[in-house]
CSV table of N, CA and C in Angstrom, one decimal:
chain,number,residue,atom,x,y,z
A,1,GLY,N,-35.1,-86.6,60.2
A,1,GLY,CA,-35.7,-87.8,60.0
A,1,GLY,C,-37.2,-87.9,60.1
A,2,ASN,N,-37.8,-87.2,61.1
A,2,ASN,CA,-39.2,-87.2,61.4
A,2,ASN,C,-40.0,-86.6,60.3
A,3,TRP,N,-39.5,-85.5,59.7
A,3,TRP,CA,-40.2,-84.8,58.6
A,3,TRP,C,-40.4,-85.8,57.4
A,4,TRP,N,-39.3,-86.5,57.0
A,4,TRP,CA,-39.3,-87.3,55.9
A,4,TRP,C,-40.3,-88.5,56.1
A,5,HIS,N,-40.3,-89.1,57.3
A,5,HIS,CA,-41.2,-90.2,57.6
A,5,HIS,C,-42.6,-89.7,57.6
A,6,SER,N,-42.9,-88.5,57.9
A,6,SER,CA,-44.3,-88.0,57.8
A,6,SER,C,-44.8,-87.9,56.4
A,7,LEU,N,-43.8,-87.8,55.4
A,7,LEU,CA,-44.2,-87.8,54.0
A,7,LEU,C,-44.4,-89.2,53.4
A,8,ASN,N,-43.9,-90.2,54.1
A,8,ASN,CA,-44.0,-91.6,53.6
A,8,ASN,C,-45.3,-92.2,54.0
A,9,ASP,N,-46.4,-91.7,53.4
A,9,ASP,CA,-47.7,-92.1,53.8
A,9,ASP,C,-48.6,-92.2,52.5
A,10,ASP,N,-49.9,-92.4,52.7
A,10,ASP,CA,-50.8,-92.6,51.6
A,10,ASP,C,-51.5,-91.3,51.2
A,11,LYS,N,-51.0,-90.2,51.6
A,11,LYS,CA,-51.7,-88.9,51.3
A,11,LYS,C,-51.2,-88.2,50.1
A,12,TRP,N,-50.4,-88.9,49.2
A,12,TRP,CA,-49.9,-88.3,48.0
A,12,TRP,C,-51.0,-87.9,47.0
A,13,PRO,N,-52.1,-88.7,46.9
A,13,PRO,CA,-53.2,-88.2,46.0
A,13,PRO,C,-53.8,-86.9,46.5
A,14,VAL,N,-53.9,-86.8,47.8
A,14,VAL,CA,-54.5,-85.5,48.3
A,14,VAL,C,-53.5,-84.4,48.1
A,15,ARG,N,-52.2,-84.6,48.3
A,15,ARG,CA,-51.2,-83.6,48.0
A,15,ARG,C,-51.2,-83.2,46.6
A,16,GLY,N,-51.4,-84.2,45.7
A,16,GLY,CA,-51.5,-83.9,44.3
A,16,GLY,C,-52.7,-83.0,43.9
A,17,LYS,N,-53.8,-83.3,44.6
A,17,LYS,CA,-55.0,-82.4,44.4
A,17,LYS,C,-54.7,-81.0,44.9
A,18,MET,N,-54.1,-80.9,46.1
A,18,MET,CA,-53.8,-79.6,46.6
A,18,MET,C,-52.8,-78.8,45.7
A,19,LEU,N,-51.9,-79.5,45.0
A,19,LEU,CA,-51.0,-78.9,44.1
A,19,LEU,C,-51.8,-78.3,42.9
A,20,VAL,N,-52.7,-79.1,42.4
A,20,VAL,CA,-53.5,-78.7,41.3
A,20,VAL,C,-54.4,-77.4,41.7
A,21,VAL,N,-54.9,-77.5,42.9
A,21,VAL,CA,-55.7,-76.3,43.3
A,21,VAL,C,-54.8,-75.1,43.5
A,22,LEU,N,-53.6,-75.3,44.0
A,22,LEU,CA,-52.6,-74.2,44.1
A,22,LEU,C,-52.3,-73.6,42.7
A,23,GLY,N,-52.1,-74.5,41.7
A,23,GLY,CA,-51.8,-74.0,40.4
A,23,GLY,C,-52.9,-73.3,39.8
A,24,LEU,N,-54.1,-73.7,40.0
A,24,LEU,CA,-55.3,-73.0,39.5
A,24,LEU,C,-55.5,-71.7,40.1
A,25,GLY,N,-55.2,-71.6,41.5
A,25,GLY,CA,-55.4,-70.4,42.2
A,25,GLY,C,-54.3,-69.3,41.7
A,26,VAL,N,-53.1,-69.8,41.6
A,26,VAL,CA,-52.0,-68.8,41.2
A,26,VAL,C,-52.3,-68.4,39.7
A,27,SER,N,-52.7,-69.3,38.8
A,27,SER,CA,-53.0,-68.9,37.5
A,27,SER,C,-54.2,-67.9,37.4
A,28,ASP,N,-55.2,-68.1,38.3
A,28,ASP,CA,-56.3,-67.2,38.3
A,28,ASP,C,-55.8,-65.8,38.7
A,29,MET,N,-55.0,-65.7,39.8
A,29,MET,CA,-54.5,-64.4,40.2
A,29,MET,C,-53.6,-63.7,39.1
A,30,VAL,N,-52.8,-64.5,38.4
A,30,VAL,CA,-51.9,-64.0,37.4
A,30,VAL,C,-52.8,-63.5,36.2
A,31,SER,N,-53.8,-64.3,35.8
A,31,SER,CA,-54.7,-63.9,34.7
A,31,SER,C,-55.5,-62.6,35.1
A,32,ASP,N,-55.9,-62.5,36.3
A,32,ASP,CA,-56.6,-61.2,36.8
A,32,ASP,C,-55.6,-60.0,36.6
A,33,GLY,N,-54.3,-60.3,37.0
A,33,GLY,CA,-53.3,-59.2,36.9
A,33,GLY,C,-53.0,-58.9,35.4
A,34,ILE,N,-53.0,-59.9,34.5
A,34,ILE,CA,-52.8,-59.6,33.1
A,34,ILE,C,-53.9,-58.7,32.6
A,35,VAL,N,-55.2,-59.1,32.9
A,35,VAL,CA,-56.3,-58.2,32.5
A,35,VAL,C,-56.2,-56.8,33.1
A,36,PHE,N,-55.9,-56.8,34.3
A,36,PHE,CA,-55.7,-55.4,35.0
A,36,PHE,C,-54.7,-54.6,34.2
A,37,ALA,N,-53.5,-55.2,33.9
A,37,ALA,CA,-52.5,-54.5,33.2
A,37,ALA,C,-53.0,-54.1,31.8
A,38,ASP,N,-53.7,-54.9,31.2
A,38,ASP,CA,-54.2,-54.7,29.8
A,38,ASP,C,-55.2,-53.5,29.9
A,39,LEU,N,-56.1,-53.5,30.9
A,39,LEU,CA,-57.1,-52.4,31.0
A,39,LEU,C,-56.4,-51.1,31.3
A,40,VAL,N,-55.4,-51.1,32.1
A,40,VAL,CA,-54.7,-49.8,32.5
A,40,VAL,C,-53.8,-49.3,31.4
A,41,LEU,N,-52.9,-50.2,30.8
A,41,LEU,CA,-51.9,-49.8,29.9
A,41,LEU,C,-52.2,-49.8,28.5
A,42,VAL,N,-53.0,-50.8,28.1
A,42,VAL,CA,-53.3,-50.9,26.6
A,42,VAL,C,-54.6,-50.3,26.3
A,43,LYS,N,-55.7,-50.5,27.0
A,43,LYS,CA,-57.0,-50.0,26.7
A,43,LYS,C,-57.2,-48.6,27.3
A,44,ASN,N,-56.3,-48.2,28.2
A,44,ASN,CA,-56.4,-46.9,28.8
A,44,ASN,C,-57.7,-46.7,29.6
A,45,TRP,N,-58.1,-47.7,30.4
A,45,TRP,CA,-59.2,-47.7,31.2
A,45,TRP,C,-58.8,-47.9,32.7
A,46,PRO,N,-58.1,-46.9,33.3
A,46,PRO,CA,-57.6,-47.2,34.6
A,46,PRO,C,-58.7,-47.4,35.7
A,47,ILE,N,-59.9,-46.8,35.5
A,47,ILE,CA,-61.0,-46.9,36.5
A,47,ILE,C,-61.5,-48.4,36.4
A,48,LEU,N,-61.7,-48.9,35.2
A,48,LEU,CA,-62.2,-50.2,35.1
A,48,LEU,C,-61.1,-51.2,35.6
A,49,GLY,N,-59.9,-50.9,35.3
A,49,GLY,CA,-58.8,-51.7,35.8
A,49,GLY,C,-58.7,-51.7,37.3
A,50,GLY,N,-58.9,-50.5,37.9
A,50,GLY,CA,-58.9,-50.4,39.3
A,50,GLY,C,-60.0,-51.2,40.0
A,51,CYS,N,-61.2,-51.2,39.3
A,51,CYS,CA,-62.3,-52.0,39.8
A,51,CYS,C,-61.9,-53.5,39.8
A,52,LEU,N,-61.2,-54.0,38.7
A,52,LEU,CA,-60.8,-55.3,38.7
A,52,LEU,C,-59.8,-55.6,39.8
A,53,ALA,N,-58.8,-54.8,40.0
A,53,ALA,CA,-57.8,-55.0,41.0
A,53,ALA,C,-58.5,-55.0,42.4
A,54,GLY,N,-59.5,-54.1,42.6
A,54,GLY,CA,-60.2,-54.0,43.8
A,54,GLY,C,-61.0,-55.3,44.0
A,55,ALA,N,-61.5,-55.9,43.0
A,55,ALA,CA,-62.3,-57.2,43.1
A,55,ALA,C,-61.3,-58.3,43.5
A,56,ALA,N,-60.0,-58.2,43.2
A,56,ALA,CA,-59.1,-59.2,43.6
A,56,ALA,C,-58.5,-58.9,45.0
A,57,ILE,N,-58.4,-57.7,45.4
A,57,ILE,CA,-57.8,-57.3,46.7
A,57,ILE,C,-58.8,-57.2,47.8
A,58,VAL,N,-59.9,-56.6,47.6
A,58,VAL,CA,-60.9,-56.4,48.7
A,58,VAL,C,-61.3,-57.7,49.4
A,59,PRO,N,-61.7,-58.7,48.6
A,59,PRO,CA,-62.0,-60.0,49.3
A,59,PRO,C,-60.9,-60.5,50.2
A,60,GLN,N,-59.7,-60.3,49.8
A,60,GLN,CA,-58.6,-60.8,50.7
A,60,GLN,C,-58.5,-60.0,52.0
A,61,VAL,N,-58.7,-58.7,51.9
A,61,VAL,CA,-58.7,-57.9,53.1
A,61,VAL,C,-59.9,-58.2,54.0
A,62,ILE,N,-61.1,-58.4,53.4
A,62,ILE,CA,-62.2,-58.8,54.2
A,62,ILE,C,-62.0,-60.1,54.9
A,63,THR,N,-61.5,-61.1,54.1
A,63,THR,CA,-61.3,-62.4,54.7
A,63,THR,C,-60.2,-62.3,55.8
A,64,PHE,N,-59.2,-61.6,55.6
A,64,PHE,CA,-58.1,-61.4,56.6
A,64,PHE,C,-58.7,-60.8,57.9
A,65,LEU,N,-59.5,-59.8,57.7
A,65,LEU,CA,-60.1,-59.1,58.9
A,65,LEU,C,-61.0,-60.1,59.6
A,66,PHE,N,-61.8,-60.9,58.9
A,66,PHE,CA,-62.6,-61.9,59.5
A,66,PHE,C,-61.8,-63.0,60.3
A,67,LEU,N,-60.7,-63.4,59.6
A,67,LEU,CA,-59.9,-64.4,60.3
A,67,LEU,C,-59.2,-63.9,61.5
A,68,CYS,N,-58.8,-62.6,61.5
A,68,CYS,CA,-58.2,-62.0,62.7
A,68,CYS,C,-59.2,-61.9,63.8
A,69,SER,N,-60.4,-61.5,63.5
A,69,SER,CA,-61.4,-61.4,64.5
A,69,SER,C,-61.8,-62.7,65.1
A,70,SER,N,-61.6,-63.8,64.3
A,70,SER,CA,-62.0,-65.2,64.7
A,70,SER,C,-60.8,-65.8,65.4
A,71,GLY,N,-59.6,-65.2,65.4
A,71,GLY,CA,-58.5,-65.7,66.1
A,71,GLY,C,-57.7,-66.7,65.2
A,72,MET,N,-58.0,-66.8,63.9
A,72,MET,CA,-57.3,-67.7,63.1
A,72,MET,C,-56.0,-67.1,62.4
A,73,ARG,N,-56.0,-65.8,62.4
A,73,ARG,CA,-54.8,-65.1,62.0
A,73,ARG,C,-54.4,-64.0,63.0
A,74,LYS,N,-53.2,-63.6,63.0
A,74,LYS,CA,-52.7,-62.5,63.8
A,74,LYS,C,-52.6,-61.2,63.0
A,75,ALA,N,-52.7,-60.1,63.6
A,75,ALA,CA,-52.5,-58.8,62.9
A,75,ALA,C,-51.1,-58.7,62.2
A,76,ARG,N,-50.2,-59.4,62.8
A,76,ARG,CA,-48.8,-59.3,62.2
A,76,ARG,C,-48.7,-60.0,60.9
A,77,ASP,N,-49.8,-60.8,60.5
A,77,ASP,CA,-49.8,-61.5,59.2
A,77,ASP,C,-50.3,-60.6,58.1
A,78,VAL,N,-50.6,-59.3,58.4
A,78,VAL,CA,-51.1,-58.5,57.4
A,78,VAL,C,-50.2,-58.4,56.1
A,79,TRP,N,-49.0,-58.6,56.3
A,79,TRP,CA,-48.1,-58.6,55.1
A,79,TRP,C,-48.5,-59.6,54.1
A,80,GLN,N,-49.2,-60.7,54.5
A,80,GLN,CA,-49.6,-61.7,53.5
A,80,GLN,C,-50.6,-61.1,52.5
A,81,VAL,N,-51.4,-60.2,53.0
A,81,VAL,CA,-52.4,-59.5,52.1
A,81,VAL,C,-51.9,-58.3,51.4
A,82,ALA,N,-51.0,-57.5,52.1
A,82,ALA,CA,-50.6,-56.2,51.6
A,82,ALA,C,-49.3,-56.2,50.8
A,83,LEU,N,-48.5,-57.2,51.0
A,83,LEU,CA,-47.1,-57.1,50.4
A,83,LEU,C,-47.2,-56.9,48.8
A,84,PHE,N,-47.8,-57.8,48.1
A,84,PHE,CA,-47.7,-57.8,46.6
A,84,PHE,C,-48.5,-56.6,46.1
A,85,PRO,N,-49.7,-56.3,46.6
A,85,PRO,CA,-50.4,-55.1,46.0
A,85,PRO,C,-49.6,-53.8,46.3
A,86,VAL,N,-49.1,-53.7,47.5
A,86,VAL,CA,-48.3,-52.5,47.8
A,86,VAL,C,-47.1,-52.3,47.0
A,87,VAL,N,-46.3,-53.4,46.9
A,87,VAL,CA,-45.0,-53.4,46.1
A,87,VAL,C,-45.4,-53.2,44.6
A,88,GLY,N,-46.4,-53.9,44.1
A,88,GLY,CA,-46.7,-53.7,42.7
A,88,GLY,C,-47.1,-52.2,42.4
A,89,LEU,N,-48.0,-51.7,43.2
A,89,LEU,CA,-48.4,-50.3,43.0
A,89,LEU,C,-47.3,-49.3,43.2
A,90,LEU,N,-46.4,-49.5,44.2
A,90,LEU,CA,-45.3,-48.6,44.3
A,90,LEU,C,-44.3,-48.7,43.2
A,91,LEU,N,-44.1,-49.9,42.7
A,91,LEU,CA,-43.2,-50.0,41.5
A,91,LEU,C,-43.8,-49.3,40.3
A,92,PHE,N,-45.1,-49.5,40.1
A,92,PHE,CA,-45.8,-48.8,39.0
A,92,PHE,C,-45.8,-47.3,39.0
A,93,TRP,N,-46.1,-46.8,40.2
A,93,TRP,CA,-46.3,-45.3,40.4
A,93,TRP,C,-45.0,-44.6,40.6
A,94,CYS,N,-44.0,-45.2,41.3
A,94,CYS,CA,-42.9,-44.5,41.7
A,94,CYS,C,-41.6,-44.6,40.8
A,95,LEU,N,-41.6,-45.6,40.0
A,95,LEU,CA,-40.5,-45.8,39.1
A,95,LEU,C,-40.8,-45.6,37.7
A,96,ASP,N,-39.9,-45.1,36.9
A,96,ASP,CA,-40.1,-44.9,35.5
A,96,ASP,C,-39.7,-46.2,34.8
A,97,LEU,N,-40.6,-47.1,34.7
A,97,LEU,CA,-40.3,-48.5,34.2
A,97,LEU,C,-40.7,-48.6,32.7
A,98,PRO,N,-40.0,-49.4,32.0
A,98,PRO,CA,-40.5,-49.7,30.6
A,98,PRO,C,-41.8,-50.4,30.6
A,99,LEU,N,-42.5,-50.4,29.5
A,99,LEU,CA,-43.9,-51.0,29.5
A,99,LEU,C,-44.0,-52.4,30.0
A,100,ARG,N,-43.1,-53.3,29.6
A,100,ARG,CA,-43.1,-54.7,30.1
A,100,ARG,C,-43.0,-54.7,31.6
A,101,MET,N,-42.2,-53.9,32.2
A,101,MET,CA,-42.0,-54.0,33.7
A,101,MET,C,-43.2,-53.3,34.3
A,102,GLN,N,-43.9,-52.3,33.7
A,102,GLN,CA,-45.1,-51.8,34.2
A,102,GLN,C,-46.2,-52.9,34.3
A,103,GLN,N,-46.2,-53.7,33.2
A,103,GLN,CA,-47.2,-54.8,33.2
A,103,GLN,C,-46.9,-55.8,34.3
A,104,VAL,N,-45.7,-56.1,34.5
A,104,VAL,CA,-45.3,-57.0,35.6
A,104,VAL,C,-45.7,-56.5,37.0
A,105,ALA,N,-45.5,-55.2,37.2
A,105,ALA,CA,-45.8,-54.5,38.4
A,105,ALA,C,-47.3,-54.6,38.7
A,106,LEU,N,-48.1,-54.4,37.6
A,106,LEU,CA,-49.6,-54.4,37.8
A,106,LEU,C,-50.1,-55.8,38.0
A,107,VAL,N,-49.4,-56.8,37.3
A,107,VAL,CA,-49.8,-58.2,37.6
A,107,VAL,C,-49.5,-58.6,39.0
A,108,LEU,N,-48.3,-58.1,39.5
A,108,LEU,CA,-47.9,-58.4,40.9
A,108,LEU,C,-49.0,-57.9,41.9
A,109,THR,N,-49.6,-56.8,41.5
A,109,THR,CA,-50.6,-56.2,42.4
A,109,THR,C,-51.8,-57.1,42.7
A,110,CYS,N,-52.1,-58.0,41.8
A,110,CYS,CA,-53.2,-58.9,41.9
A,110,CYS,C,-52.9,-60.3,42.5
A,111,VAL,N,-51.6,-60.5,42.8
A,111,VAL,CA,-51.1,-61.8,43.3
A,111,VAL,C,-51.0,-61.7,44.8
A,112,SER,N,-51.2,-62.9,45.4
A,112,SER,CA,-51.1,-63.0,46.9
A,112,SER,C,-50.3,-64.3,47.2
A,113,PRO,N,-49.5,-64.2,48.3
A,113,PRO,CA,-48.8,-65.4,48.7
A,113,PRO,C,-49.6,-66.4,49.5
A,114,ILE,N,-50.8,-66.0,49.8
A,114,ILE,CA,-51.6,-66.8,50.7
A,114,ILE,C,-51.9,-68.2,50.2
A,115,PRO,N,-52.2,-68.5,49.0
A,115,PRO,CA,-52.4,-69.9,48.5
A,115,PRO,C,-51.1,-70.7,48.7
A,116,VAL,N,-50.0,-70.1,48.4
A,116,VAL,CA,-48.7,-70.8,48.6
A,116,VAL,C,-48.4,-71.1,50.0
A,117,LEU,N,-48.7,-70.1,50.9
A,117,LEU,CA,-48.5,-70.3,52.3
A,117,LEU,C,-49.4,-71.4,52.9
A,118,ASN,N,-50.7,-71.4,52.5
A,118,ASN,CA,-51.6,-72.4,52.9
A,118,ASN,C,-51.2,-73.8,52.4
A,119,PHE,N,-50.7,-73.9,51.2
A,119,PHE,CA,-50.2,-75.1,50.6
A,119,PHE,C,-49.0,-75.6,51.4
A,120,CYS,N,-48.1,-74.8,51.7
A,120,CYS,CA,-46.9,-75.2,52.4
A,120,CYS,C,-47.3,-75.7,53.8
A,121,ALA,N,-48.2,-75.0,54.5
A,121,ALA,CA,-48.7,-75.4,55.8
A,121,ALA,C,-49.4,-76.7,55.8
A,122,ALA,N,-50.0,-77.1,54.7
A,122,ALA,CA,-50.8,-78.3,54.6
A,122,ALA,C,-50.1,-79.5,54.0
A,123,PHE,N,-48.9,-79.2,53.4
A,123,PHE,CA,-48.3,-80.3,52.6
A,123,PHE,C,-47.9,-81.5,53.4
A,124,ALA,N,-47.2,-81.3,54.5
A,124,ALA,CA,-46.7,-82.4,55.3
A,124,ALA,C,-47.8,-83.2,55.9
A,125,ALA,N,-48.9,-82.6,56.4
A,125,ALA,CA,-50.0,-83.3,56.9
A,125,ALA,C,-50.9,-83.9,55.9
A,126,GLY,N,-50.8,-83.4,54.7
A,126,GLY,CA,-51.7,-83.9,53.6
A,126,GLY,C,-53.1,-83.3,53.7
A,127,LYS,N,-53.3,-82.3,54.6
A,127,LYS,CA,-54.6,-81.7,54.7
A,127,LYS,C,-54.4,-80.3,55.3
A,128,PRO,N,-55.3,-79.3,54.9
A,128,PRO,CA,-55.1,-78.0,55.5
A,128,PRO,C,-55.3,-78.0,57.0
A,129,PRO,N,-54.5,-77.3,57.7
A,129,PRO,CA,-54.7,-77.2,59.2
A,129,PRO,C,-55.9,-76.4,59.5
A,130,ASN,N,-56.7,-76.8,60.5
A,130,ASN,CA,-57.9,-76.1,60.8
A,130,ASN,C,-57.7,-74.6,61.2
A,131,THR,N,-56.5,-74.3,61.6
A,131,THR,CA,-56.2,-72.9,62.1
A,131,THR,C,-55.8,-72.0,60.9
A,132,SER,N,-55.6,-72.5,59.7
A,132,SER,CA,-55.1,-71.6,58.6
A,132,SER,C,-56.2,-70.8,58.0
A,133,GLY,N,-57.4,-71.1,58.2
A,133,GLY,CA,-58.5,-70.4,57.5
A,133,GLY,C,-58.6,-70.6,56.0
A,134,ALA,N,-57.9,-71.7,55.5
A,134,ALA,CA,-57.8,-71.9,54.1
A,134,ALA,C,-59.2,-72.0,53.5
A,135,LEU,N,-60.1,-72.6,54.2
A,135,LEU,CA,-61.5,-72.8,53.7
A,135,LEU,C,-62.1,-71.4,53.4
A,136,TRP,N,-61.9,-70.5,54.3
A,136,TRP,CA,-62.5,-69.1,54.2
A,136,TRP,C,-61.8,-68.4,53.0
A,137,TRP,N,-60.5,-68.6,52.8
A,137,TRP,CA,-59.9,-68.0,51.6
A,137,TRP,C,-60.5,-68.5,50.3
A,138,GLU,N,-60.8,-69.8,50.3
A,138,GLU,CA,-61.4,-70.4,49.1
A,138,GLU,C,-62.9,-69.9,48.9
A,139,ILE,N,-63.6,-69.7,50.0
A,139,ILE,CA,-65.0,-69.2,49.9
A,139,ILE,C,-65.0,-67.8,49.4
A,140,SER,N,-64.1,-66.9,49.9
A,140,SER,CA,-64.1,-65.6,49.4
A,140,SER,C,-63.6,-65.5,48.0
A,141,GLU,N,-62.8,-66.4,47.6
A,141,GLU,CA,-62.3,-66.4,46.2
A,141,GLU,C,-63.5,-66.8,45.3
A,142,GLY,N,-64.2,-67.8,45.7
A,142,GLY,CA,-65.3,-68.3,44.8
A,142,GLY,C,-66.6,-67.5,44.9
A,143,MET,N,-66.9,-66.9,46.0
A,143,MET,CA,-68.1,-66.2,46.1
A,143,MET,C,-68.0,-64.7,45.9
A,144,ILE,N,-66.9,-64.1,46.0
A,144,ILE,CA,-66.7,-62.6,45.8
A,144,ILE,C,-65.8,-62.3,44.6
A,145,GLU,N,-64.6,-62.7,44.7
A,145,GLU,CA,-63.6,-62.3,43.7
A,145,GLU,C,-63.9,-62.9,42.3
A,146,ALA,N,-64.1,-64.1,42.2
A,146,ALA,CA,-64.3,-64.7,40.9
A,146,ALA,C,-65.5,-64.2,40.1
A,147,PRO,N,-66.7,-64.0,40.7
A,147,PRO,CA,-67.8,-63.5,39.9
A,147,PRO,C,-67.5,-62.0,39.5
A,148,PHE,N,-67.0,-61.2,40.4
A,148,PHE,CA,-66.7,-59.8,40.0
A,148,PHE,C,-65.7,-59.6,39.0
A,149,SER,N,-64.6,-60.4,39.1
A,149,SER,CA,-63.5,-60.2,38.1
A,149,SER,C,-64.0,-60.8,36.7
A,150,ALA,N,-64.8,-61.8,36.7
A,150,ALA,CA,-65.4,-62.3,35.5
A,150,ALA,C,-66.3,-61.3,34.8
A,151,ILE,N,-67.1,-60.7,35.6
A,151,ILE,CA,-68.0,-59.6,35.1
A,151,ILE,C,-67.3,-58.5,34.5
A,152,ILE,N,-66.3,-58.0,35.2
A,152,ILE,CA,-65.5,-56.9,34.7
A,152,ILE,C,-64.7,-57.2,33.5
A,153,THR,N,-64.1,-58.4,33.4
A,153,THR,CA,-63.4,-58.9,32.2
A,153,THR,C,-64.4,-59.0,31.0
A,154,LEU,N,-65.5,-59.6,31.2
A,154,LEU,CA,-66.5,-59.7,30.1
A,154,LEU,C,-67.0,-58.3,29.7
A,155,TYR,N,-67.3,-57.4,30.6
A,155,TYR,CA,-67.7,-56.1,30.3
A,155,TYR,C,-66.7,-55.4,29.5
A,156,SER,N,-65.4,-55.4,29.8
A,156,SER,CA,-64.4,-54.8,29.0
A,156,SER,C,-64.3,-55.4,27.7
A,157,SER,N,-64.4,-56.7,27.6
A,157,SER,CA,-64.4,-57.3,26.3
A,157,SER,C,-65.6,-56.9,25.4
A,158,LEU,N,-66.7,-56.8,26.0
A,158,LEU,CA,-67.9,-56.4,25.2
A,158,LEU,C,-67.8,-55.0,24.7
A,159,LEU,N,-67.2,-54.1,25.6
A,159,LEU,CA,-67.1,-52.7,25.2
A,159,LEU,C,-66.1,-52.5,24.0
A,160,THR,N,-65.1,-53.3,24.0
A,160,THR,CA,-64.1,-53.2,22.9
A,160,THR,C,-64.3,-54.1,21.7
A,161,GLY,N,-65.1,-55.1,22.0
A,161,GLY,CA,-65.4,-56.1,20.9
A,161,GLY,C,-64.1,-57.0,20.7
A,162,THR,N,-63.2,-57.1,21.7
A,162,THR,CA,-62.0,-57.9,21.6
A,162,THR,C,-61.9,-58.7,22.8
A,163,ASN,N,-61.1,-59.7,22.7
A,163,ASN,CA,-60.7,-60.6,23.9
A,163,ASN,C,-59.7,-59.8,24.7
A,164,PRO,N,-59.7,-60.0,26.0
A,164,PRO,CA,-58.6,-59.4,26.8
A,164,PRO,C,-57.3,-59.9,26.4
A,165,SER,N,-56.3,-59.0,26.2
A,165,SER,CA,-55.0,-59.5,25.7
A,165,SER,C,-54.2,-60.0,26.9
């Protein structure tokens, strides 16, 4: 009963905005993964694709290490940063998958559960908890990952004269 009553409040507009931000974050990760898969499998540029995947993964690792040193995350939470990249790369390298499944594995490499976890932690209260470090994840996304992935995507488009598929 208490959980339901906590949702019966005036914070639904804030929750709606949080849902939009979540949707944008997840679509950004998926689009980075699609470009990564395109660079590796279609354009045969694994180094440039690796740079793009690195631009998506390295800021998460840096932010996680920062949050651990600040006491906002525990070392046991490393799965939140490592799970999808490790599983995606293992699926891609270790299994003889058809092309479509290889693309899915590479897309998975650029996806993180952190935005979903932050959203779930914030939903009932209608605001992110101070201890989640959600602000720092947003800052690393906007200041590090987004500019680098945009530059790499544009660079690959300019080299081929085509839009990323």
